[in-house]
Short mmCIF file of C-alpha atoms and ligand atoms in Angstrom, two decimals:
data_model
loop_
_atom_site.label_atom_id
_atom_site.label_comp_id
_atom_site.label_asym_id
_atom_site.label_seq_id
_atom_site.Cartn_x
_atom_site.Cartn_y
_atom_site.Cartn_z
CA MET L 152 210.42 186.54 89.30
CA ALA L 153 210.13 187.78 92.86
CA ARG L 154 207.89 185.78 95.17
CA PRO L 155 204.49 187.32 96.02
CA LYS L 156 204.31 189.12 99.37
CA ILE L 157 201.59 188.15 101.81
CA ALA L 158 200.89 190.49 104.73
CA LEU L 159 198.95 189.09 107.67
CA ILE L 160 197.47 191.85 109.82
CA GLY L 161 196.91 190.24 113.20
CA ALA L 162 199.25 187.52 114.43
CA GLY L 163 196.90 185.74 116.81
CA GLN L 164 195.43 182.26 116.44
CA ILE L 165 194.28 182.68 112.84
CA GLY L 166 197.20 184.91 111.83
CA GLY L 167 199.79 182.38 113.01
CA THR L 168 197.98 179.52 111.27
CA LEU L 169 197.75 181.58 108.07
CA ALA L 170 201.51 182.20 108.18
CA HIS L 171 202.22 178.50 108.63
CA LEU L 172 199.89 177.48 105.78
CA ALA L 173 201.12 180.20 103.40
CA ALA L 174 204.73 179.13 103.98
CA MET L 175 204.01 175.40 103.64
CA LYS L 176 202.11 176.00 100.40
CA GLU L 177 204.88 178.35 99.19
CA LEU L 178 202.34 181.03 98.30
CA GLY L 179 204.95 183.73 98.88
CA ASP L 180 207.02 185.56 101.49
CA VAL L 181 205.09 186.32 104.66
CA VAL L 182 205.01 189.43 106.86
CA LEU L 183 203.16 189.01 110.16
CA PHE L 184 202.01 192.32 111.67
CA ASP L 185 200.51 192.82 115.14
CA ILE L 186 200.38 195.56 117.78
CA ALA L 187 201.51 193.03 120.41
CA GLU L 188 205.28 193.33 120.63
CA GLY L 189 207.23 190.11 120.20
CA VAL L 190 204.25 187.95 119.16
CA PRO L 191 204.55 188.36 115.36
CA GLN L 192 208.34 188.18 115.61
CA GLY L 193 208.19 185.00 117.73
CA LYS L 194 205.66 183.27 115.47
CA ALA L 195 207.53 184.26 112.30
CA LEU L 196 210.81 182.88 113.69
CA ASP L 197 209.18 179.68 114.95
CA ILE L 198 207.55 179.00 111.55
CA ALA L 199 210.76 179.90 109.67
CA GLU L 200 212.56 177.32 111.82
CA SER L 201 210.10 174.67 110.61
CA GLY L 202 211.26 175.36 107.03
CA PRO L 203 214.25 173.02 106.87
CA ALA L 204 212.22 170.03 108.11
CA GLU L 205 209.20 170.87 105.95
CA GLY L 206 211.34 171.93 103.01
CA PHE L 207 209.64 175.16 101.99
CA ASP L 208 211.19 178.26 100.46
CA ALA L 209 209.62 181.38 101.95
CA THR L 210 210.87 184.14 104.20
CA LEU L 211 208.89 185.08 107.31
CA LYS L 212 209.14 188.39 109.12
CA GLY L 213 207.32 189.55 112.24
CA THR L 214 206.76 193.26 112.77
CA ASN L 215 204.95 196.02 114.67
CA ASP L 216 205.57 198.53 111.88
CA TYR L 217 203.13 198.97 109.00
CA ALA L 218 206.01 200.07 106.75
CA ASP L 219 207.03 196.39 106.55
CA ILE L 220 203.84 195.44 104.66
CA ALA L 221 204.87 197.78 101.82
CA GLY L 222 203.91 196.49 98.39
CA ALA L 223 202.05 193.43 99.70
CA ASP L 224 200.13 191.51 97.02
CA VAL L 225 197.67 190.03 99.51
CA CYS L 226 196.67 191.27 102.99
CA ILE L 227 194.66 188.98 105.25
CA VAL L 228 193.14 190.82 108.20
CA THR L 229 192.42 189.07 111.51
CA ALA L 230 193.28 191.97 113.81
CA GLY L 231 190.82 192.51 116.63
CA VAL L 232 189.21 190.41 119.30
CA PRO L 233 187.48 187.02 118.94
CA ARG L 234 184.38 185.73 120.76
CA LYS L 235 184.30 184.18 124.21
CA PRO L 236 181.51 181.79 125.30
CA GLY L 237 178.18 183.63 125.60
CA MET L 238 179.24 186.39 123.19
CA SER L 239 177.72 186.87 119.76
CA ARG L 240 179.81 188.02 116.82
CA ASP L 241 177.90 191.30 116.96
CA ASP L 242 179.16 191.97 120.51
CA LEU L 243 182.60 192.57 118.97
CA LEU L 244 181.44 195.44 116.76
CA GLY L 245 182.55 198.50 118.77
CA ILE L 246 186.08 197.27 119.54
CA ASN L 247 186.78 195.78 116.13
CA LEU L 248 185.47 198.81 114.22
CA LYS L 249 188.27 200.91 115.76
CA VAL L 250 190.75 198.22 114.81
CA MET L 251 189.48 198.25 111.18
CA LYS L 252 190.11 202.01 111.05
CA SER L 253 193.78 201.67 111.95
CA VAL L 254 194.22 198.61 109.72
CA GLY L 255 192.47 200.34 106.78
CA GLU L 256 194.75 203.35 107.13
CA GLY L 257 197.83 201.12 107.31
CA ILE L 258 196.85 199.25 104.14
CA LYS L 259 195.95 202.47 102.32
CA ALA L 260 199.36 203.96 103.11
CA HIS L 261 201.53 200.91 102.45
CA ALA L 262 199.74 198.26 100.35
CA PRO L 263 197.12 200.04 98.20
CA ASN L 264 197.40 197.46 95.39
CA ALA L 265 196.78 194.43 97.57
CA PHE L 266 193.89 191.97 97.43
CA VAL L 267 192.50 192.28 100.95
CA ILE L 268 190.70 189.43 102.70
CA CYS L 269 188.97 190.35 105.97
CA ILE L 270 188.23 187.71 108.59
CA THR L 271 187.58 189.93 111.63
CA ASN L 272 184.03 189.67 113.05
CA PRO L 273 181.26 190.69 112.77
CA LEU L 274 182.45 189.86 109.28
CA ASP L 275 180.01 191.48 106.87
CA ALA L 276 180.09 194.84 108.69
CA MET L 277 183.87 194.79 109.30
CA VAL L 278 184.74 194.11 105.65
CA TRP L 279 182.39 196.94 104.62
CA ALA L 280 184.10 199.33 107.07
CA LEU L 281 187.58 198.12 106.07
CA GLN L 282 186.85 198.88 102.40
CA GLN L 283 185.79 202.41 103.32
CA PHE L 284 188.70 203.07 105.69
CA SER L 285 191.24 201.71 103.19
CA GLY L 286 189.68 203.37 100.14
CA LEU L 287 190.72 200.35 98.02
CA PRO L 288 188.46 199.35 95.09
CA ALA L 289 185.54 197.23 96.27
CA GLU L 290 186.53 194.29 94.04
CA LYS L 291 189.86 194.11 95.89
CA VAL L 292 188.37 193.95 99.41
CA VAL L 293 186.46 190.81 100.35
CA GLY L 294 185.33 188.95 103.45
CA MET L 295 185.97 185.29 104.25
CA ALA L 296 182.92 183.49 105.63
CA GLY L 297 181.15 181.49 102.93
CA VAL L 298 184.12 179.22 102.24
CA LEU L 299 184.23 178.33 105.94
CA ASP L 300 180.46 177.99 106.33
CA SER L 301 180.22 175.77 103.26
CA ALA L 302 183.23 173.71 104.44
CA ARG L 303 181.45 173.09 107.74
CA PHE L 304 178.25 172.14 105.87
CA ARG L 305 180.23 169.78 103.60
CA HIS L 306 181.95 168.17 106.58
CA PHE L 307 178.67 167.48 108.41
CA LEU L 308 177.06 166.18 105.21
CA SER L 309 179.97 163.83 104.54
CA LEU L 310 179.53 162.40 108.06
CA GLU L 311 175.80 161.90 107.50
CA PHE L 312 176.24 160.19 104.12
CA GLY L 313 179.44 158.33 104.99
CA VAL L 314 181.18 159.60 101.85
CA SER L 315 184.31 161.58 101.07
CA MET L 316 184.14 165.32 101.75
CA LYS L 317 185.60 165.73 98.25
CA ASP L 318 182.36 164.48 96.69
CA VAL L 319 180.13 166.82 98.69
CA THR L 320 179.49 170.36 97.46
CA ALA L 321 177.63 172.98 99.45
CA PHE L 322 176.20 176.34 98.65
CA VAL L 323 175.64 179.04 101.27
CA LEU L 324 174.43 182.61 100.91
CA GLY L 325 173.88 185.62 103.13
CA GLY L 326 175.64 187.06 106.16
CA HIS L 327 178.03 185.11 108.36
CA GLY L 328 176.05 184.21 111.43
CA ASP L 329 172.75 182.89 112.60
CA THR L 330 170.97 184.16 109.47
CA MET L 331 173.29 182.37 107.02
CA VAL L 332 171.30 180.72 104.20
CA PRO L 333 172.40 177.18 103.22
CA LEU L 334 170.87 176.35 99.81
CA ALA L 335 169.94 172.65 99.88
CA ARG L 336 168.92 172.44 96.22
CA TYR L 337 172.36 173.64 95.10
CA SER L 338 174.23 171.40 97.56
CA THR L 339 175.08 167.96 96.28
CA VAL L 340 176.59 164.55 97.00
CA GLY L 341 178.26 163.25 93.85
CA GLY L 342 176.25 165.81 91.87
CA ILE L 343 172.87 164.68 93.34
CA PRO L 344 171.06 167.62 95.02
CA LEU L 345 170.16 167.18 98.70
CA PRO L 346 166.35 167.30 98.18
CA ASP L 347 166.71 164.37 95.74
CA LEU L 348 168.74 162.44 98.31
CA VAL L 349 165.87 162.88 100.78
CA LYS L 350 163.40 161.59 98.13
CA MET L 351 165.73 158.63 97.51
CA GLY L 352 165.58 157.87 101.25
CA TRP L 353 169.35 158.27 101.81
CA THR L 354 168.61 160.76 104.58
CA SER L 355 165.54 162.42 106.10
CA GLN L 356 164.43 166.06 106.01
CA ASP L 357 164.73 166.18 109.82
CA LYS L 358 168.36 165.06 109.68
CA LEU L 359 169.08 167.60 106.96
CA ASP L 360 167.44 170.39 108.99
CA ALA L 361 169.60 169.43 111.99
CA ILE L 362 172.74 169.60 109.83
CA VAL L 363 171.76 173.04 108.54
CA GLN L 364 171.28 174.25 112.11
CA ARG L 365 174.62 172.76 113.21
CA THR L 366 176.26 174.59 110.30
CA ARG L 367 174.69 177.89 111.35
CA ASP L 368 175.93 177.28 114.91
CA GLY L 369 179.31 175.93 113.74
CA GLY L 370 181.32 178.84 115.13
CA ALA L 371 179.53 178.79 118.50
CA GLU L 372 180.08 175.02 118.83
CA ILE L 373 183.86 175.55 118.65
CA VAL L 374 183.79 178.61 120.95
CA GLY L 375 181.89 176.50 123.50
CA LEU L 376 184.54 173.77 123.35
CA LEU L 377 187.65 175.99 123.31
CA LYS L 378 186.30 178.46 125.91
CA THR L 379 189.19 180.89 125.41
CA GLY L 380 188.67 181.91 121.77
CA SER L 381 187.15 180.88 118.47
CA ALA L 382 187.94 178.56 115.57
CA PHE L 383 191.21 179.14 113.74
CA TYR L 384 192.38 176.14 111.68
CA ALA L 385 189.39 176.00 109.30
CA PRO L 386 189.02 179.82 109.06
CA ALA L 387 192.72 180.14 108.12
CA THR L 388 192.53 177.32 105.55
CA SER L 389 189.46 178.94 103.98
CA ALA L 390 191.18 182.34 103.61
CA ILE L 391 194.25 180.67 102.11
CA GLU L 392 192.01 179.06 99.46
CA MET L 393 190.80 182.56 98.53
CA ALA L 394 194.32 184.05 98.52
CA GLU L 395 195.57 181.25 96.29
CA ALA L 396 192.67 181.81 93.85
CA TYR L 397 193.77 185.45 93.51
CA LEU L 398 197.54 184.85 93.35
CA LYS L 399 197.23 182.05 90.78
CA ASP L 400 194.34 183.63 88.81
CA GLN L 401 192.41 180.42 89.30
CA LYS L 402 188.92 181.89 88.60
CA ARG L 403 187.61 179.83 91.51
CA VAL L 404 183.89 179.97 92.22
CA LEU L 405 183.79 180.67 95.94
CA PRO L 406 181.15 182.09 98.27
CA CYS L 407 182.50 185.32 99.79
CA ALA L 408 181.29 188.46 101.51
CA ALA L 409 181.56 190.65 98.40
CA PHE L 410 180.41 194.17 97.59
CA VAL L 411 177.06 193.70 95.86
CA ASP L 412 175.70 196.64 93.91
CA GLY L 413 172.91 195.58 91.55
CA PRO L 414 172.72 191.78 91.79
CA TYR L 415 170.11 190.41 94.22
CA GLY L 416 168.47 193.87 94.11
CA LEU L 417 171.07 195.15 96.60
CA LYS L 418 172.59 198.62 96.58
CA GLY L 419 176.16 198.71 97.79
CA LEU L 420 176.19 196.14 100.58
CA TYR L 421 178.73 193.48 101.59
CA VAL L 422 177.00 190.12 101.93
CA GLY L 423 177.80 186.48 101.23
CA VAL L 424 177.26 185.59 97.56
CA PRO L 425 178.85 183.21 95.05
CA THR L 426 181.76 184.94 93.32
CA VAL L 427 184.55 184.28 90.84
CA ILE L 428 188.01 185.10 92.26
CA GLY L 429 190.90 185.66 89.87
CA ALA L 430 193.77 188.08 89.26
CA ALA L 431 191.42 191.09 89.23
CA GLY L 432 190.01 190.20 92.65
CA ILE L 433 186.26 189.61 92.72
CA GLU L 434 185.75 189.25 88.96
CA LYS L 435 182.07 188.37 89.10
CA VAL L 436 179.17 188.18 91.53
CA ILE L 437 176.94 185.30 90.45
CA ASP L 438 173.32 186.42 90.64
CA ILE L 439 171.18 183.31 91.12
CA LYS L 440 167.39 183.25 91.17
CA LEU L 441 166.07 182.43 94.61
CA ASP L 442 162.76 180.73 95.30
CA LYS L 443 160.29 182.30 97.72
CA ALA L 444 161.53 180.56 100.88
CA GLU L 445 165.20 181.21 100.02
CA GLN L 446 164.47 184.86 99.21
CA SER L 447 162.78 185.36 102.55
CA MET L 448 165.77 183.81 104.41
CA PHE L 449 168.16 185.93 102.34
CA ASP L 450 166.15 189.11 103.07
CA LYS L 451 166.36 188.36 106.80
CA SER L 452 170.10 187.91 106.52
CA VAL L 453 170.51 191.12 104.52
CA ASP L 454 168.49 193.00 107.16
CA ALA L 455 170.79 191.70 109.89
CA VAL L 456 173.86 192.92 107.95
CA LYS L 457 172.21 196.32 107.31
CA GLY L 458 171.55 196.64 111.04
CA LEU L 459 175.25 196.13 111.79
CA VAL L 460 176.31 198.57 109.07
CA ASP L 461 173.96 201.19 110.55
CA ALA L 462 175.46 200.55 113.99
CA CYS L 463 178.94 201.20 112.51
CA LYS L 464 177.74 204.48 110.99
CA GLY L 465 176.37 205.45 114.40
CA ILE L 466 179.79 204.87 115.99
CA ASP L 467 182.00 206.45 113.28
CA SER L 468 180.57 209.41 111.38
CA SER L 469 183.27 209.20 108.67
CA LEU L 470 181.50 206.05 107.35
CA LYS L 471 178.90 206.61 104.63
P1 LIG U 594 193.26 186.40 118.32
O1 LIG U 594 194.00 185.13 118.52
O2 LIG U 594 192.83 187.16 119.53
O3 LIG U 594 194.13 187.35 117.39
C1 LIG U 594 193.78 188.67 117.13
C2 LIG U 594 195.08 189.45 117.07
O4 LIG U 594 194.77 190.78 116.67
C3 LIG U 594 195.82 189.54 118.42
O5 LIG U 594 197.14 189.01 118.26
C4 LIG U 594 195.85 191.04 118.72
O6 LIG U 594 197.04 191.47 119.35
C5 LIG U 594 195.72 191.62 117.32
N1 LIG U 594 195.26 193.00 117.31
C6 LIG U 594 194.35 193.62 118.11
N2 LIG U 594 194.22 194.91 117.76
C7 LIG U 594 195.05 195.11 116.70
C8 LIG U 594 195.35 196.23 115.88
N3 LIG U 594 194.78 197.41 116.10
N4 LIG U 594 196.24 196.07 114.88
C9 LIG U 594 196.84 194.88 114.65
N5 LIG U 594 196.59 193.77 115.40
C10 LIG U 594 195.71 193.90 116.41
O7 LIG U 594 191.93 186.14 117.43
P2 LIG U 594 191.73 185.08 116.25
O8 LIG U 594 192.94 185.08 115.39
O9 LIG U 594 191.24 183.80 116.84
O10 LIG U 594 190.49 185.75 115.51
C11 LIG U 594 190.65 186.97 114.82
C12 LIG U 594 189.31 187.51 114.34
O11 LIG U 594 188.73 186.61 113.39
C13 LIG U 594 188.24 187.69 115.43
O12 LIG U 594 187.54 188.90 115.23
C14 LIG U 594 187.31 186.51 115.23
O13 LIG U 594 185.99 186.76 115.70
C15 LIG U 594 187.36 186.39 113.73
N6 LIG U 594 186.92 185.11 113.17
C16 LIG U 594 186.17 185.15 112.04
C17 LIG U 594 185.74 183.98 111.46
C18 LIG U 594 184.92 184.03 110.21
O14 LIG U 594 184.55 183.01 109.69
C19 LIG U 594 184.58 185.31 109.61
C20 LIG U 594 186.08 182.74 112.03
C21 LIG U 594 186.84 182.73 113.18
C22 LIG U 594 187.26 183.92 113.75
#
C-alpha cells in the first residue's frame, strides 16, 4: 500500500518542525510548500539527509508549486506571518486572511480530499476562512489550538504537583487566545479533578488561578523570550497528534477548533470544543453542559471569535 502523503503549506518554523516529526514518526511522504524559493527545498533535503542516521523511510520534497501537493491525504497549514513581541494574534488578521485565500484555492484545486489542519493565527477566524476559500466539507477542515493549550496547561500542572505529565489531563474550550476557557473540574491529576485537589490541600486556588493565567498567556510568554517569532516545537507536535488520529483512524478525543453548528447553541462557527478525530475527520463534537461561570467565559470567547469573523467579512466580501 502506498504511503500517505502529507502536504505542509508553509515551510517556516512550524512547517519545518512538522516535516521532521512526520518523517521521524513515518506518518507518510512529506511535501513542503512555501512561496519562499529555496526554503522548502533546503529544509526537505536537510531532513531527508537525517534519514539514514534516524532510520526512517519517508520521502521529502520541497516545492513552490501547488501541483506537487496533488492527492495529499493531510494538509497542515502554517503559511502566513507569526507574532512579534507586542503584537496580538488578532494583529495578523489582514495579512493572513489573504494568505488563507491563496492556500484555500491551492488545496481546492489539488488536494480536495485532504484532512486540513490550520495553525495560522488568528486561529479560529483563519480556519473558518480557509474552509470557505477551499470549499472542503467542514468536518475535513479543523484548527489546531486546544491540543496545544491543554498541553501547556498539563505541563504547568505537572510542575505544580511534581508528577508525570502523562498522569495529568486538561480540558480547554473556546477560542485560542486570551479568552480561552480552561475547565478545572474536567482537568485531573491521576483522575482526581483539580477542585478536589484544592480541597485536599495539594494546591491552593490562588496557585491554580495563576496556572490558568499562565496557560492563557502561554503563547505570549514564548514570543517574549524568542523575540523574533512564536512557539513552534509544541504547536507542531500538537498538529502531528491530530494528523496521526486521522491517518490511523484512532478516534482520539481532542480539543480542536471545529465547525460547530447546533451544539453549544452555536450556528456555524469555528471554536475550540472537544471532538472525536478519526478517518472521517471530525466525527463528533462533544456537547458538554457548562455551569454558569463556564458558560459566561465561553460566551465571551465566542464573542471574540465572532468579532474576528466579522472583521474577515469586512475585508473580503466573498466570505459569508
Ligand atoms: P514562519 O516561520 O514565519 O513561517 C511562515 C511561513 O509561511 C514562511 O516560511 C512564509 O514564507 C510562508 N508564507 C507566507 N505567505 C505564504 C503563502 N501565501 N503561501 C505559502 N507560504 C507562505 O511562522 P511560524 O511557522 O512560526 O508560524 C506560522 C503561523 O502559525 C503563524 O501565523 C503563527 O501565528 C501561527 N501559530 C499558531 C499557533 C496556534 O496554536 C494556533 C501557535 C504558534 C504559531
